Short mmCIF file of C-alpha atoms and ligand atoms in Angstrom, two decimals:
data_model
loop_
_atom_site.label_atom_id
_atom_site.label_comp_id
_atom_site.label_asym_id
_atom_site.label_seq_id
_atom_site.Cartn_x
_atom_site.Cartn_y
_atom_site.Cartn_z
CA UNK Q 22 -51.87 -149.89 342.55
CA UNK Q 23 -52.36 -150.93 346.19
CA UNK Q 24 -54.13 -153.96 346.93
CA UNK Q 25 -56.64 -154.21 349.40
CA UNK Q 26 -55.45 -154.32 352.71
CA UNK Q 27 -56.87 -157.59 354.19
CA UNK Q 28 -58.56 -160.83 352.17
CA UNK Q 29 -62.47 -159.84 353.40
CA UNK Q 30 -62.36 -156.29 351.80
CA UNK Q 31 -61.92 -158.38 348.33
CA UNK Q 32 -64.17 -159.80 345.95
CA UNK Q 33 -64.37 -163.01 344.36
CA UNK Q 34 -66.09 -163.97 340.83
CA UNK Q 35 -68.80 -166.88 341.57
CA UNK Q 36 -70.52 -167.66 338.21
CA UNK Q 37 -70.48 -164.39 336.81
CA UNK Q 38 -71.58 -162.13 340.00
CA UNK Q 39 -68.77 -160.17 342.36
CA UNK Q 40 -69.53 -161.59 345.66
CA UNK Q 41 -67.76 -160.67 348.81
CA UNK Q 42 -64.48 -162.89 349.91
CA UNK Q 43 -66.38 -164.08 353.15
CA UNK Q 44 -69.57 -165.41 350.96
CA UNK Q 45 -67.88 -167.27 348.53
CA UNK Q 46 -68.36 -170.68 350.46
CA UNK Q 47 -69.86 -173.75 349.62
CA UNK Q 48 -71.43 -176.51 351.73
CA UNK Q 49 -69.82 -179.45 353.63
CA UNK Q 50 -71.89 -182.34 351.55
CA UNK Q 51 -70.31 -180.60 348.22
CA UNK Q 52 -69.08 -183.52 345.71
CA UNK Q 53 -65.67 -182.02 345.52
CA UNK Q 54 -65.26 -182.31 349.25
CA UNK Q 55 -65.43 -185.83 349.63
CA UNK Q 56 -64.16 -187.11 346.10
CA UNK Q 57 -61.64 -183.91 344.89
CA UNK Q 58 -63.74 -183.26 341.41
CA UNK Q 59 -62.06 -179.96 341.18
CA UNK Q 60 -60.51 -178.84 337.95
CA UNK Q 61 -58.42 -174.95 338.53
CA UNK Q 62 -55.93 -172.61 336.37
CA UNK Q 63 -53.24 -170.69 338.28
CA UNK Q 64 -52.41 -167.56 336.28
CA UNK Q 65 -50.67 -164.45 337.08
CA UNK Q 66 -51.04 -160.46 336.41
CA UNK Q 67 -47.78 -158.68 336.21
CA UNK Q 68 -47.71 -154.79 336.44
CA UNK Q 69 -46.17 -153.42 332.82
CA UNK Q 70 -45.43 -149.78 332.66
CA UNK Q 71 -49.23 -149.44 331.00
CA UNK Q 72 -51.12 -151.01 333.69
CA UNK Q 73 -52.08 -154.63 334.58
CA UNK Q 74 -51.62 -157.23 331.83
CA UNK Q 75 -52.53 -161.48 332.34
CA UNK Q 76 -49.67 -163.47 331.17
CA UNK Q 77 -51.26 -165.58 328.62
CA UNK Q 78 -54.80 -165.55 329.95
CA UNK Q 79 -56.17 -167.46 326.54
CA UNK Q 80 -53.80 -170.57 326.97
CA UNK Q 81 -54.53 -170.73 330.96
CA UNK Q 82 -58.39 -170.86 330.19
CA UNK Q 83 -57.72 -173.47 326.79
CA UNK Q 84 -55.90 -175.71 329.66
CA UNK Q 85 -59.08 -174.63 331.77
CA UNK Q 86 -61.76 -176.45 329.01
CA UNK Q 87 -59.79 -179.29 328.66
CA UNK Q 88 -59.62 -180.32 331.91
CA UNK Q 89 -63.78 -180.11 332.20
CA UNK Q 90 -64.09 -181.63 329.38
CA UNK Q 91 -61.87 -184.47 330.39
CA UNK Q 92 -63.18 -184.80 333.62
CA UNK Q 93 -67.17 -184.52 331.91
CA UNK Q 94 -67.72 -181.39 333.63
CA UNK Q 95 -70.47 -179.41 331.94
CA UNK Q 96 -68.70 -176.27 331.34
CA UNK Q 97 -70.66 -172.82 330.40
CA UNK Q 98 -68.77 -170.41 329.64
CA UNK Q 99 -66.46 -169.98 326.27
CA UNK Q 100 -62.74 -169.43 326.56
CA UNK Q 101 -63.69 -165.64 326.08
CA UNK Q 102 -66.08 -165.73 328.61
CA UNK Q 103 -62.98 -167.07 331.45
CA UNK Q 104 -60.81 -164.98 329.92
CA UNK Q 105 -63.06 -161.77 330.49
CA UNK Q 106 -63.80 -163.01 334.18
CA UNK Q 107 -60.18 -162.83 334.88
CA UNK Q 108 -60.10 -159.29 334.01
CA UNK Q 109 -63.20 -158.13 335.64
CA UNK Q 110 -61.61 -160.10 339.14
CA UNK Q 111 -58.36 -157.94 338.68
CA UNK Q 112 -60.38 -154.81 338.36
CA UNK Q 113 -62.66 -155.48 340.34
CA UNK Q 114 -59.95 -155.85 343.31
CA UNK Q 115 -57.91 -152.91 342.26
CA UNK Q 116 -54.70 -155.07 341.68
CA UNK Q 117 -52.19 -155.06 338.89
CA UNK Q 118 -49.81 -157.93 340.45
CA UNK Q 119 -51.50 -160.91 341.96
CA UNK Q 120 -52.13 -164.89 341.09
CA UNK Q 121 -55.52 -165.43 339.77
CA UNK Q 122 -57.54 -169.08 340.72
CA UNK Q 123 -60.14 -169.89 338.14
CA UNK Q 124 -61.69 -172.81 340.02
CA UNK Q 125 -64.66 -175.34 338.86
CA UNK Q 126 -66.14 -177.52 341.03
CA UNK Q 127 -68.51 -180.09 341.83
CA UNK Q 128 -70.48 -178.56 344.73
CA UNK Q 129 -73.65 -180.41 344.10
CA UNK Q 130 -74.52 -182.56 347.47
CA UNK Q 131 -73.97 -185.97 346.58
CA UNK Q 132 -71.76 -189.13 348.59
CA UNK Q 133 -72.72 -190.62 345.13
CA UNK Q 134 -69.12 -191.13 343.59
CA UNK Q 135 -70.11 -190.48 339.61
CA UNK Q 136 -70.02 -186.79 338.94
CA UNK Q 137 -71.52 -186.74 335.75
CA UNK Q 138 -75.12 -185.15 336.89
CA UNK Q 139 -73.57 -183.26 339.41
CA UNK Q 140 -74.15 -179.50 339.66
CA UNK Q 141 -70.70 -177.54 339.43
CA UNK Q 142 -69.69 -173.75 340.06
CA UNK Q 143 -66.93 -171.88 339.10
CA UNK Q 144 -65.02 -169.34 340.41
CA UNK Q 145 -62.02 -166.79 339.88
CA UNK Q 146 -60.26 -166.34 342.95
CA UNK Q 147 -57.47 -163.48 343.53
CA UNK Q 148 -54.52 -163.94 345.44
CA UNK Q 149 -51.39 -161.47 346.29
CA UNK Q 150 -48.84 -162.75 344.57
CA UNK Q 151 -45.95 -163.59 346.91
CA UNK Q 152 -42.21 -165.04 346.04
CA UNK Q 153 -43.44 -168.96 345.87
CA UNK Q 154 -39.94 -170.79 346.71
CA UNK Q 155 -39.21 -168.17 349.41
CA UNK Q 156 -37.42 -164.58 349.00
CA UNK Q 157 -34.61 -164.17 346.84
CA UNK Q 158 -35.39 -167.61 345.78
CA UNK Q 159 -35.10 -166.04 342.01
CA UNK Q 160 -31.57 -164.67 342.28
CA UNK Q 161 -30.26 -167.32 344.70
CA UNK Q 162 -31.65 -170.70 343.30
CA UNK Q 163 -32.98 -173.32 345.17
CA UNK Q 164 -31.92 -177.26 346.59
CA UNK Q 165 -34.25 -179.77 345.62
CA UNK Q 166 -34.51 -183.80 346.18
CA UNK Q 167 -35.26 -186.55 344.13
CA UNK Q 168 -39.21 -187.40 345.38
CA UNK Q 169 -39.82 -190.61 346.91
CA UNK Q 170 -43.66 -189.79 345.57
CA UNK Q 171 -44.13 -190.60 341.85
CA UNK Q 172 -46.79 -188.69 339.27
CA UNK Q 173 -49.52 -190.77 338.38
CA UNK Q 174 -48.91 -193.46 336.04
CA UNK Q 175 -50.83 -192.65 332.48
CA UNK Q 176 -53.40 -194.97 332.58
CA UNK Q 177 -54.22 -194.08 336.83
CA UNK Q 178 -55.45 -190.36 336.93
CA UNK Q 179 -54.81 -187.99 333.49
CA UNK Q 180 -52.29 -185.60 334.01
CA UNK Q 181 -52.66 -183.38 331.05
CA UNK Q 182 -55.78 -182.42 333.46
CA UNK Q 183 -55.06 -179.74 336.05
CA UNK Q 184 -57.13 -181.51 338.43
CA UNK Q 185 -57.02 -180.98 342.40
CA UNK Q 186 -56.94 -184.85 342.92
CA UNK Q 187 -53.32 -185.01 341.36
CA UNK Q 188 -52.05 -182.28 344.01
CA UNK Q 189 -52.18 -185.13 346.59
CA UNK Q 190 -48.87 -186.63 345.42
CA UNK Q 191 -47.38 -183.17 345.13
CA UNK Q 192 -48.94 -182.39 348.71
CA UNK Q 193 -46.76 -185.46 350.00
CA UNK Q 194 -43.43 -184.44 347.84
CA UNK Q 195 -43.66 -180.76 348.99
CA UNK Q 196 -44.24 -181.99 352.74
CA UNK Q 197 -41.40 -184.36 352.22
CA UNK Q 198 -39.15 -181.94 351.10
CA UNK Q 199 -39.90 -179.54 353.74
CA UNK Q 200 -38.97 -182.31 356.52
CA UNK Q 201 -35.60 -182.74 354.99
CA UNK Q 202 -35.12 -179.04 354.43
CA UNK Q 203 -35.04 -179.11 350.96
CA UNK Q 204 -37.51 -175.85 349.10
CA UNK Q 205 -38.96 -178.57 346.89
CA UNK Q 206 -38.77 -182.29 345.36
CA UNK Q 207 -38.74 -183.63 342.04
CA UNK Q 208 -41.01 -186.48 341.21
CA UNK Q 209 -39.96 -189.21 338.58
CA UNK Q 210 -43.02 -190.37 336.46
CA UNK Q 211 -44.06 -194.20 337.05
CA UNK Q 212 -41.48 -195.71 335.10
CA UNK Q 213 -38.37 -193.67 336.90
CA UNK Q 214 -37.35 -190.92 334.22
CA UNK Q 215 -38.04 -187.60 335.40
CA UNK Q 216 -41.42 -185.62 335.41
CA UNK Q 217 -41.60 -182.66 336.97
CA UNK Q 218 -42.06 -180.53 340.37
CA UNK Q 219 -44.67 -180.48 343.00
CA UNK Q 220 -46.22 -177.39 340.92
CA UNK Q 221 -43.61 -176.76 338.20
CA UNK Q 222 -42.51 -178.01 335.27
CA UNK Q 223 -38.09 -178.26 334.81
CA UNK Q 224 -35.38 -178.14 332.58
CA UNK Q 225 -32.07 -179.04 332.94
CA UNK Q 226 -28.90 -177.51 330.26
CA UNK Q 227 -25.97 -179.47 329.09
CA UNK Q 228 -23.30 -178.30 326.73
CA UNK Q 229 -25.74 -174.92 326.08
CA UNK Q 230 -28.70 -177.29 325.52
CA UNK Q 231 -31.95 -176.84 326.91
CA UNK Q 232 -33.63 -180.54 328.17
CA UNK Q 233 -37.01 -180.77 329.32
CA UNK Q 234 -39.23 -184.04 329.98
CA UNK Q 235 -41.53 -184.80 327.57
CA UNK Q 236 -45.39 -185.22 327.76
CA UNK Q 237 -44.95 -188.72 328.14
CA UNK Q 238 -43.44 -188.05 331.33
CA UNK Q 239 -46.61 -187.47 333.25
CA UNK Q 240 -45.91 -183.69 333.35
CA UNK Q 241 -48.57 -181.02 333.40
CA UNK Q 242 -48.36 -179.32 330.38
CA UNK Q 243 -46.78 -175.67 331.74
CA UNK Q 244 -47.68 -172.95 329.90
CA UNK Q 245 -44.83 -171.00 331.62
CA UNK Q 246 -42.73 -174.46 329.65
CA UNK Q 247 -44.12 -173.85 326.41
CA UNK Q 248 -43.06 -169.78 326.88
CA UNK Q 249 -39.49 -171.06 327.41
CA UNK Q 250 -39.28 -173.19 324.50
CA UNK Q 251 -40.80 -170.75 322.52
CA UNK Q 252 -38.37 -168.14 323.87
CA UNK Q 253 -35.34 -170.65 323.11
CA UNK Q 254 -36.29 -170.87 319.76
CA UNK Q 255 -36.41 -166.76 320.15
CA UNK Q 256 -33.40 -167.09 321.21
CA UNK Q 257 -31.35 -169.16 319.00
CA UNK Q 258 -31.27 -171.81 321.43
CA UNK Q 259 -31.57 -175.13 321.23
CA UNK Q 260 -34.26 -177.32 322.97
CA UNK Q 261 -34.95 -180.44 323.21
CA UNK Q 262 -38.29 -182.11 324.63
CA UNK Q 263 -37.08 -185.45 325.90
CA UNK Q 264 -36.79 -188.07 328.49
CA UNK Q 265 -34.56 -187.45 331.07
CA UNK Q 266 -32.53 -190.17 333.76
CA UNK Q 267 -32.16 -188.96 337.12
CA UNK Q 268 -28.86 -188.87 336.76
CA UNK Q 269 -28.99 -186.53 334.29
CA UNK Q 270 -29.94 -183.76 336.94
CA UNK Q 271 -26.84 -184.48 339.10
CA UNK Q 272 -24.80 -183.98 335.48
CA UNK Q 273 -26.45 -181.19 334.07
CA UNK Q 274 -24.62 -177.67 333.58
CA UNK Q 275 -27.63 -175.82 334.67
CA UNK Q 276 -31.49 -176.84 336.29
CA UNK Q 277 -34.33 -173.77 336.61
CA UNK Q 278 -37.86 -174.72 337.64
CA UNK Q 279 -40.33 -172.64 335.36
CA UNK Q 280 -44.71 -172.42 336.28
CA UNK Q 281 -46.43 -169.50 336.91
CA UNK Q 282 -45.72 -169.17 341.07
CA UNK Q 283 -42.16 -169.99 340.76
CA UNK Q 284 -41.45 -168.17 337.17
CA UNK Q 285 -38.04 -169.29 336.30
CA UNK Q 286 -36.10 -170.37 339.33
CA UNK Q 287 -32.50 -171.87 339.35
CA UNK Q 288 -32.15 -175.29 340.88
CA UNK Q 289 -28.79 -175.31 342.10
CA UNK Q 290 -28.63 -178.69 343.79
CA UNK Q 291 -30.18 -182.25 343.45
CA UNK Q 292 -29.78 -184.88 346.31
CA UNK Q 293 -27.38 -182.62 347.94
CA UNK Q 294 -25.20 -182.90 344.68
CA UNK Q 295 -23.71 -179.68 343.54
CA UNK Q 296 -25.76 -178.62 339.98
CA UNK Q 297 -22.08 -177.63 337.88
CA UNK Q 298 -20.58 -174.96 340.33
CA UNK Q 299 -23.83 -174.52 342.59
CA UNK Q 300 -24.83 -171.09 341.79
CA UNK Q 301 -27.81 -169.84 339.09
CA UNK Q 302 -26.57 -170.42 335.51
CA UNK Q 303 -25.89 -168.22 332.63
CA UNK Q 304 -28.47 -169.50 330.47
CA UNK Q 305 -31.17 -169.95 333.59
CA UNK Q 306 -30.68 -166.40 334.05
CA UNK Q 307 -30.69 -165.47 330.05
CA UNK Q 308 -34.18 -167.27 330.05
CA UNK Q 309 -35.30 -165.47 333.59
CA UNK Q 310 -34.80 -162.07 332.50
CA UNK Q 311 -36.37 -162.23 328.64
CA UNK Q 312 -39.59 -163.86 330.24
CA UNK Q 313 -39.29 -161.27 333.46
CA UNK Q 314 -39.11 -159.22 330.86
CA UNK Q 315 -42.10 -159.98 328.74
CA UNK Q 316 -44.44 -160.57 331.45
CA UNK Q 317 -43.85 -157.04 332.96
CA UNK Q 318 -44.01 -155.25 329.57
CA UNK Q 319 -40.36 -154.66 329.76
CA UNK Q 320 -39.32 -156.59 326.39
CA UNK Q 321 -41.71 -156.43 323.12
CA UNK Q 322 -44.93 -159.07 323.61
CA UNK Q 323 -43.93 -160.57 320.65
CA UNK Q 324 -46.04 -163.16 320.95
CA UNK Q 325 -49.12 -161.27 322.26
CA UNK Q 326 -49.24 -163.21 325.40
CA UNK Q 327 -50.27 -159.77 327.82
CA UNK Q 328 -54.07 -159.39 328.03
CA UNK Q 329 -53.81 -155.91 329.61
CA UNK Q 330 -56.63 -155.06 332.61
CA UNK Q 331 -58.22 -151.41 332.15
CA UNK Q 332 -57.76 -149.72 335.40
CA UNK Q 333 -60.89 -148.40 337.37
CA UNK Q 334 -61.42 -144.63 336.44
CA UNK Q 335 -59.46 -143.20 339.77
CA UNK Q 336 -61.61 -139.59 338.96
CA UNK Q 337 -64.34 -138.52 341.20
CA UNK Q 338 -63.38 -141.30 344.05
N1 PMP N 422 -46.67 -178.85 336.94
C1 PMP N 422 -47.54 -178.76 337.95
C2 PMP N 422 -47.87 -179.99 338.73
C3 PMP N 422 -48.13 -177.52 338.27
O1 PMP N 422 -48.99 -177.41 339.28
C4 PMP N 422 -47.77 -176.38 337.53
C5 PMP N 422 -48.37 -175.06 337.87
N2 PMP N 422 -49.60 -174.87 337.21
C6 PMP N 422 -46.84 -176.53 336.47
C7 PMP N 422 -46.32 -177.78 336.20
C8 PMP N 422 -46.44 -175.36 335.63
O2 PMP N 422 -47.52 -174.97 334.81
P1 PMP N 422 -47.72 -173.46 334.37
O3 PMP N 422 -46.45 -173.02 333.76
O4 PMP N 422 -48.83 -173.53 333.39
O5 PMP N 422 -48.05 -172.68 335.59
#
């Protein structure tokens, strides 16, 4: 289905109404402005051959309560409640492929630091999905550097939390990377083993093992990681969840970034160092093409993770 033509002509979900793009705004003195008590989901709607379908829409909106609830935020609505404003904003907006942005926020007017009292809103954003690392990123693979910006330490801000406040160190690691010309950096958590992406979790294959830092690490807990593991152990292959040395990336057989914007994307250098023979691996691409193939309704769901979006009746329009 076509998606509207410009930003303005869509609609955004602001505590359960539809209101136009151009009125969902919120004022300067907001809480979230000034101290970043924002807590957001980034999902994605694929097109299957039956229509629209979420890519596990339940587990985005679980991830979604949690970080309220560790952050105190009052939340409202259930899990089925999120889960039912994601596919009302998809229908709403005519669209079978885009991101979705469920967003919560403290936009009560306060230079008071504690948030606890603090009113909050939530929306559900939609966005055209777009190729996140850059065209043909997918097929080609990517060069990425070893961050000189480190994930929070554990006991700093709470990473399990999908919390704008911990984008500022991937803000400075993406910029970084840009300057050097690289599509993306890797941050190492605060003890110097490897965490994760500016917005993506990795793994890393040796001798037809899959490696992937551990929660420990200071990662955010990727649902698109979880679908790989569970697709591995689909799969009949073997993964382990474990901490990695830096080194271990410049060693490694194979290296794919997996999230939601960047789906499974080969890494095909680290520091400038050559990951095995510099081009996408066999088992990156194994991995890319079963969860390609879920998400567009290509391969059975086994899993159930499609919530599927009921079209707008096109008759009598
Ligand atoms: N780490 C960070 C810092 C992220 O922003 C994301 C994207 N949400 C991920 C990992 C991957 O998570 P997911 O697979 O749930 O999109």
């Amino acid at each position: 289905m076509a998606p509207k033509s410009s930003n303005s002509e869509m609609k955004i979900w602001r505590d359960g109404q539809m209101v136009n793009w151009d009125d969902a705004n919120i004022h300067v003195l907001s809480h979230v402005v000034h101290y970043g008590s924002s807590v957001f989901e980034g999902v994605r709607s694929y097109e299957t051959p039956s229509g629209g379908a979420i890519f596990r829409a339940r587990e985005h909106m679980r991830r979604l309560l949690d970080s309220c609830r560790i952050y105190r935020m009052p939340f409202r609505y259930s899990l089925d409640d999120m889960v039912q404003a994601m596919v009302d904003t998809v229908a709403a907006n005519e669209m079978t492929d885009c991101y979705i942005r469920p967003l919560v926020i403290r936009t009560g007017q306060s230079l008071g630091v504690g948030g606890k009292d603090i009113p909050i809103e939530t929306f559900v954003i939609p966005w055209k999905a777009g190729a996140y690392l850059g065209h043909g990123a997918d097929a080609k693979g990517v060069d990425a550097r070893i961050s000189s910006w480190r994930r929070p330490a554990p006991d700093t801000t709470p990473t399990l939390a999908k919390a704008g406040g911990n984008y500022l160190s991937s803000q400075l690691t993406k910029m970084e990377a840009g300057v050097d010309d690289y599509a993306e950096g890797i941050m190492l958590d605060s003890f110097g083993f490897v965490s994760e992406g500016s917005g993506m979790n990795l793994f890393a294959v040796r001798d037809g093992i899959l490696f992937t830092p551990p929660l420990s690490a200071s990662i955010l807990q990727g649902i698109t990681r979880d679908s790989v593991l569970v697709m591995a152990r689909d799969l009949g292959i073997e993964a382990r969840e474990q901490v990695l040395l830096r080194e271990f990336l410049y060693t490694a057989d194979e290296l794919f970034f997996c999230g939601t914007a960047v789906e499974i994307t080969p890494v095909i250098s680290v520091d400038r160092i050559a990951v095995g023979d510099g081009k996408p691996g066999p088992l990156t691409l194994r991995i890319q093409r079963e969860f390609l193939g879920i998400a567009r309704g290509k391969i059975k769901d086994r899993h159930n993770w499609l919530t599927p979006v009921p079209q707008p009746a096109l008759v009598g329009r």
